[in-house]
Coordinates of C-alpha atoms and ligand atoms in Angstrom, one line a residue:
M1 CA 14.0 -15.4 10.3
A2 CA 11.7 -18.3 9.2
L3 CA 10.4 -18.6 12.8
K4 CA 9.2 -15.0 12.8
V5 CA 7.2 -15.6 9.7
V6 CA 5.3 -18.5 11.2
I7 CA 4.5 -16.5 14.3
K8 CA 3.2 -13.6 12.3
K9 CA 1.0 -15.9 10.2
E10 CA -1.1 -16.7 13.2
K11 CA -1.2 -13.1 14.3
V12 CA -2.5 -11.9 11.0
D13 CA -5.2 -14.6 11.1
D14 CA -6.3 -13.2 14.4
A15 CA -6.0 -9.6 13.5
R16 CA -7.8 -9.9 10.2
P17 CA -10.6 -12.5 10.6
R18 CA -12.7 -10.7 8.0
Q19 CA -10.0 -11.3 5.3
S20 CA -10.4 -15.0 5.5
A21 CA -14.0 -15.0 4.3
R22 CA -14.4 -15.4 0.6
D23 CA -17.3 -12.9 0.4
D24 CA -15.3 -10.3 2.2
D25 CA -12.4 -10.9 -0.2
K26 CA -14.7 -10.3 -3.1
T27 CA -16.1 -7.1 -1.6
E28 CA -12.5 -5.9 -1.1
I29 CA -11.5 -6.9 -4.6
E30 CA -14.6 -5.3 -6.1
A31 CA -13.7 -2.0 -4.3
R32 CA -10.1 -2.2 -5.6
I33 CA -11.2 -2.8 -9.2
L34 CA -13.6 0.2 -8.9
E35 CA -10.7 2.3 -7.5
L36 CA -8.6 1.2 -10.5
L37 CA -11.4 2.2 -12.9
R38 CA -11.4 5.7 -11.3
K39 CA -7.7 5.9 -11.7
Y40 CA -7.9 4.9 -15.4
P41 CA -10.8 6.9 -16.8
K42 CA -10.2 5.5 -20.3
G43 CA -10.7 2.0 -19.0
I44 CA -8.6 -1.0 -17.9
N45 CA -7.7 -4.2 -19.7
D46 CA -6.4 -7.5 -18.6
K47 CA -2.8 -6.3 -18.6
I48 CA -3.5 -3.3 -16.3
L49 CA -5.5 -5.5 -14.0
E50 CA -2.7 -8.1 -13.9
T51 CA -0.1 -5.4 -13.2
H52 CA -2.0 -3.9 -10.2
M53 CA -3.4 -7.1 -8.8
P54 CA -0.9 -9.8 -9.8
N55 CA -2.0 -12.3 -7.1
L56 CA -5.7 -12.2 -7.8
D57 CA -7.1 -15.7 -8.2
I58 CA -8.5 -16.1 -11.8
Q59 CA -11.8 -17.6 -10.6
I60 CA -12.4 -14.8 -8.0
R61 CA -11.5 -12.2 -10.7
V62 CA -14.0 -13.6 -13.1
D63 CA -16.7 -13.8 -10.4
V64 CA -16.1 -10.2 -9.3
I65 CA -16.0 -8.8 -12.8
N66 CA -19.3 -10.6 -13.7
D67 CA -20.8 -9.2 -10.5
L68 CA -19.8 -5.7 -11.3
L69 CA -21.1 -6.0 -14.9
T70 CA -24.4 -7.5 -13.6
K71 CA -24.8 -4.7 -11.1
K72 CA -24.0 -2.2 -13.9
K73 CA -21.2 -0.7 -11.9
M74 CA -18.8 -1.5 -14.8
K75 CA -19.2 -1.7 -18.6
L76 CA -17.3 -3.5 -21.3
F77 CA -16.4 -1.6 -24.4
Q78 CA -14.1 -1.8 -27.4
A79 CA -11.3 0.8 -27.5
P80 CA -11.7 3.2 -30.4
G81 CA -9.7 2.1 -33.5
T82 CA -8.7 -1.2 -32.0
N83 CA -10.1 -4.7 -31.4
E84 CA -9.1 -4.5 -27.7
L85 CA -11.8 -4.8 -25.0
F86 CA -11.7 -2.6 -22.0
W87 CA -13.7 -2.3 -18.8
G88 CA -14.9 1.1 -17.8
L89 CA -16.6 2.7 -14.8
N90 CA -20.4 2.8 -15.1
E91 CA -21.4 4.5 -11.9
Q92 CA -25.0 5.4 -11.4
P93 CA -25.3 9.2 -11.5
V94 CA -25.9 10.7 -8.1
S95 CA -28.9 12.6 -9.6
I96 CA -30.8 9.3 -10.0
K97 CA -30.1 8.3 -6.4
L98 CA -31.2 11.8 -5.2
K99 CA -34.8 10.9 -6.3
E100 CA -34.9 8.6 -3.3
V101 CA -34.3 11.4 -0.8
D102 CA -36.1 14.4 0.6
K103 CA -35.0 18.1 0.3
E104 CA -32.7 18.2 3.4
E105 CA -31.2 14.8 2.6
N106 CA -30.6 16.0 -0.9
V107 CA -28.6 19.0 0.4
V108 CA -26.5 16.7 2.6
M109 CA -26.0 14.2 -0.2
R110 CA -24.7 16.9 -2.5
I111 CA -22.2 18.1 0.1
I112 CA -21.0 14.5 0.7
E113 CA -20.7 13.9 -3.0
E114 CA -18.5 16.9 -3.4
A115 CA -16.2 15.6 -0.7
G116 CA -15.3 12.6 -2.9
N117 CA -13.5 9.6 -1.4
K118 CA -11.7 11.7 1.2
G119 CA -15.0 12.0 3.0
I120 CA -16.3 14.8 5.2
L121 CA -16.9 15.4 8.9
N122 CA -20.5 16.0 10.2
K123 CA -19.3 19.4 11.6
D124 CA -18.2 20.4 8.1
I125 CA -21.5 19.3 6.7
R126 CA -23.2 21.5 9.3
D127 CA -21.0 24.5 8.3
Q128 CA -21.8 24.1 4.6
S129 CA -25.5 23.2 4.9
G130 CA -26.6 25.6 7.7
L131 CA -28.5 22.7 9.3
N132 CA -28.0 22.0 13.0
L133 CA -25.9 19.0 14.1
T134 CA -28.8 17.0 15.5
T135 CA -30.7 17.2 12.2
I136 CA -27.6 16.3 10.3
N137 CA -26.9 13.3 12.4
K138 CA -30.5 12.1 11.9
I139 CA -30.1 12.6 8.1
L140 CA -26.8 10.8 8.0
K141 CA -28.3 7.8 9.8
A142 CA -31.2 7.8 7.3
L143 CA -28.9 8.0 4.3
E144 CA -26.7 5.2 5.8
G145 CA -29.9 3.1 6.2
K146 CA -30.6 3.6 2.5
N147 CA -27.1 2.5 1.6
L148 CA -26.5 5.9 -0.2
I149 CA -23.6 6.9 2.1
K150 CA -21.3 5.2 4.5
S151 CA -19.1 6.3 7.4
V152 CA -15.4 5.5 7.6
L153 CA -13.0 5.8 10.5
S154 CA -10.4 8.3 9.3
I155 CA -6.8 7.8 10.5
S156 CA -5.9 11.3 9.4
V157 CA -8.6 13.0 11.6
A158 CA -7.8 11.4 14.9
K159 CA -10.0 8.3 14.2
I160 CA -13.2 10.3 13.7
K161 CA -15.8 9.2 11.3
V162 CA -16.0 10.8 7.9
Y163 CA -18.9 10.3 5.4
M164 CA -18.7 9.5 1.7
L165 CA -21.0 8.1 -1.0
F166 CA -21.7 4.4 -0.5
D167 CA -19.9 3.1 -3.6
L168 CA -16.7 5.0 -3.1
Q169 CA -13.5 3.3 -2.0
P170 CA -12.0 5.5 0.7
D171 CA -8.8 7.3 -0.1
R172 CA -5.7 5.9 1.4
S173 CA -5.3 9.1 3.4
V174 CA -8.5 8.0 5.2
T175 CA -7.9 4.3 5.8
G176 CA -4.1 4.2 5.7
G177 CA -4.3 1.4 3.1
S178 CA -3.9 -2.3 3.8
W179 CA -1.2 -1.8 6.4
Y180 CA -3.8 -0.5 8.8
T181 CA -6.5 -2.5 10.5
D182 CA -9.4 -0.6 12.1
G183 CA -7.2 2.5 12.1
E184 CA -4.2 0.8 13.7
F185 CA -0.9 0.6 11.9
E186 CA 0.3 -3.0 11.5
S187 CA 3.9 -2.2 12.4
E188 CA 4.9 -5.8 13.2
L189 CA 3.6 -7.1 9.8
V190 CA 5.2 -4.2 8.0
D191 CA 8.6 -5.0 9.7
I192 CA 8.4 -8.6 8.6
V193 CA 7.4 -7.8 5.0
N194 CA 10.2 -5.2 5.0
Q195 CA 12.8 -7.8 6.2
Q196 CA 11.5 -10.4 3.6
C197 CA 11.8 -7.9 0.8
Y198 CA 15.4 -7.1 1.7
R199 CA 16.2 -10.8 2.1
M200 CA 14.8 -11.6 -1.4
L201 CA 17.0 -8.8 -2.9
Q202 CA 20.0 -10.1 -1.0
Q203 CA 19.4 -13.6 -2.4
K204 CA 18.9 -12.2 -5.9
A205 CA 22.2 -10.3 -5.6
E206 CA 24.0 -13.5 -4.4
A207 CA 22.6 -15.5 -7.3
A208 CA 23.6 -12.7 -9.7
K209 CA 27.2 -13.0 -8.5
L210 CA 27.4 -16.5 -10.0
K211 CA 27.4 -14.8 -13.4
A212 CA 30.6 -12.9 -12.6
M213 CA 32.3 -14.4 -15.6
D214 CA 29.9 -12.6 -17.8
G215 CA 31.0 -9.2 -16.6
P216 CA 30.0 -6.6 -13.9
L217 CA 27.2 -5.1 -16.0
I218 CA 25.5 -8.5 -16.4
V219 CA 25.8 -9.2 -12.6
R220 CA 24.4 -5.8 -11.8
N221 CA 21.4 -6.1 -14.2
A222 CA 20.7 -9.7 -12.9
S223 CA 20.5 -8.4 -9.3
F224 CA 17.3 -6.4 -9.9
L225 CA 13.8 -7.6 -9.0
S226 CA 10.7 -5.7 -10.1
S227 CA 8.1 -4.7 -7.5
K228 CA 5.7 -7.0 -9.3
E229 CA 8.0 -10.0 -8.8
I230 CA 8.5 -9.1 -5.1
C231 CA 4.8 -8.7 -4.7
Q232 CA 4.2 -12.1 -6.1
M233 CA 6.9 -13.7 -3.9
I234 CA 5.6 -12.1 -0.7
S235 CA 2.1 -13.2 -1.6
D236 CA 3.3 -16.8 -2.2
M237 CA 4.8 -16.8 1.3
N238 CA 1.4 -16.2 2.9
I239 CA 2.7 -13.6 5.3
V240 CA -0.2 -11.4 4.5
K241 CA -3.8 -12.6 4.3
F242 CA -5.1 -9.9 2.0
N243 CA -4.6 -9.3 -1.7
L244 CA -1.3 -7.4 -1.7
T245 CA -1.0 -4.9 -4.5
V246 CA 2.1 -3.7 -6.3
E247 CA 1.6 -0.2 -4.9
E248 CA 1.5 -1.5 -1.3
I249 CA 4.8 -3.4 -1.8
E250 CA 6.3 -0.4 -3.5
A251 CA 5.5 1.7 -0.4
I252 CA 7.5 -0.8 1.7
L253 CA 10.4 -0.9 -0.7
E254 CA 10.4 2.9 -0.7
T255 CA 11.3 2.8 3.1
L256 CA 14.3 0.6 2.3
V257 CA 15.3 3.0 -0.4
Y258 CA 15.2 5.9 2.1
D259 CA 17.2 3.8 4.6
G260 CA 19.9 3.5 1.9
K261 CA 19.7 -0.3 1.9
I262 CA 18.4 -0.7 -1.7
E263 CA 18.2 1.4 -4.9
M264 CA 15.4 1.8 -7.3
R265 CA 15.6 1.9 -11.1
M266 CA 12.8 2.5 -13.6
V267 CA 12.7 0.3 -16.7
S268 CA 10.3 0.2 -19.6
D269 CA 8.2 -2.8 -20.5
G270 CA 6.3 -1.8 -23.6
D271 CA 4.2 1.3 -22.8
E272 CA 4.6 0.6 -19.1
R273 CA 7.3 2.0 -16.7
I274 CA 8.2 -0.6 -14.1
K275 CA 10.1 -0.1 -10.8
T276 CA 13.0 -2.5 -10.2
Y277 CA 15.2 -2.8 -7.1
R278 CA 18.5 -4.1 -6.0
I279 CA 20.4 -4.0 -2.7
V280 CA 23.1 -1.4 -2.2
E281 CA 26.5 -3.0 -1.4
T282 CA 28.8 -0.6 0.5
L283 CA 32.5 -1.2 0.4
L284 CA 32.9 -0.3 4.0
S285 CA 30.3 -1.2 6.7
S286 CA 28.8 2.1 8.0
A287 CA 28.4 0.5 11.4
A288 CA 32.2 0.3 11.7
I289 CA 32.6 3.9 10.9
V290 CA 30.1 5.1 13.5
R291 CA 31.5 2.8 16.1
I292 CA 35.1 4.0 16.0
P293 CA 36.1 5.0 19.5
C294 CA 36.8 8.7 18.7
G295 CA 33.2 9.1 17.4
V296 CA 31.7 8.4 20.9
C297 CA 34.7 9.2 23.1
P298 CA 33.8 11.0 26.4
V299 CA 37.3 12.5 26.8
I300 CA 37.9 13.6 23.2
K301 CA 38.3 17.3 24.3
I302 CA 41.4 16.5 26.4
C303 CA 42.9 14.0 24.0
G304 CA 46.0 15.2 22.1
T305 CA 49.7 14.5 21.4
A306 CA 50.6 15.8 24.9
G307 CA 49.1 15.3 28.3
E308 CA 47.5 12.4 30.1
V309 CA 45.1 11.2 27.4
Q310 CA 46.8 10.4 24.1
P311 CA 45.9 8.2 21.1
K312 CA 49.1 6.2 21.6
N313 CA 47.9 5.0 25.1
C314 CA 44.2 5.0 24.3
V315 CA 42.4 2.2 26.1
Y316 CA 39.3 2.6 23.9
Y317 CA 41.3 1.8 20.8
D318 CA 42.9 -1.2 22.5
Q319 CA 39.5 -2.6 23.4
W320 CA 38.1 -1.8 19.9
L321 CA 41.0 -3.4 18.0
D322 CA 40.8 -6.5 20.2
Ligands
LIG1 S1 42.2 8.4 20.7 FE1 41.1 7.4 22.3 S2 41.0 8.9 23.9 FE2 41.6 10.0 22.1 S3 39.6 10.7 21.3 FE3 40.0 8.8 20.3 S4 39.0 7.3 21.6 FE4 39.2 9.2 22.8

């Protein structure tokens, strides 16, 4: 198992060279913080940031927040009726940006703005604007040159470019999230993270059994790990070279839940609801059940208490019981 991890570490370095650069990291973190600000229109505080990005280096976090405040993309404000400070979104209204463009560009910008962070295809812009495709492609190029819009390869539209406002973080349905690189699903990496998550929960369950003297409920409760803890442990292993978020690790854990290998339980931590997980221990191995000879027997139709093929002289059972 450990060997596999080492192999993957090299593969990820190769597959994601952009992730290793500090500036690229900052750009990605900046986009994630902006995405979080859109998700929480009332603003975010340290606790929310910490929950969603638990592995974020403090110095990088301070730098990125200062950059966002300097660029006026984010604002600091005091929550009404409290002394608590929050960061909120301070996006420049598109109407200000539209002063920089001509009439036809203005029409295209409006259509792209309406599409939000899911983006829009140039063919759909043509249908909505009434302009021909050649003109639209020219306008799109000009708007991209002015950093007012950007094109993103969409995994949901057969890897075709969609267009969205420059400042927007593409929706996960467009990029596929961090488990995709240039539109390609990182199945090998996901498999390794999946295995590591399961192994951690196994180890947690084994450690919990040492508390058997305290009773089954204590053992059960001690066998849970929260998605935030698992996220931190996976990040510490350096299997992935990007800033893993709790949501991304929860997506992996969800596949284990669907496979029936682990179970999920929601718990409260103050105002917050947290997902916790533990392995599911079955009393009987399902593999043994599906492998019983009768389940896959080629002569089951002629097997009975009389005749040539009978359970009492079954060779398949002899082999299986050996
Ligand atoms: S008892 Fe043996 S021969 Fe009969 S159905 Fe089962 S496996 Fe097949």
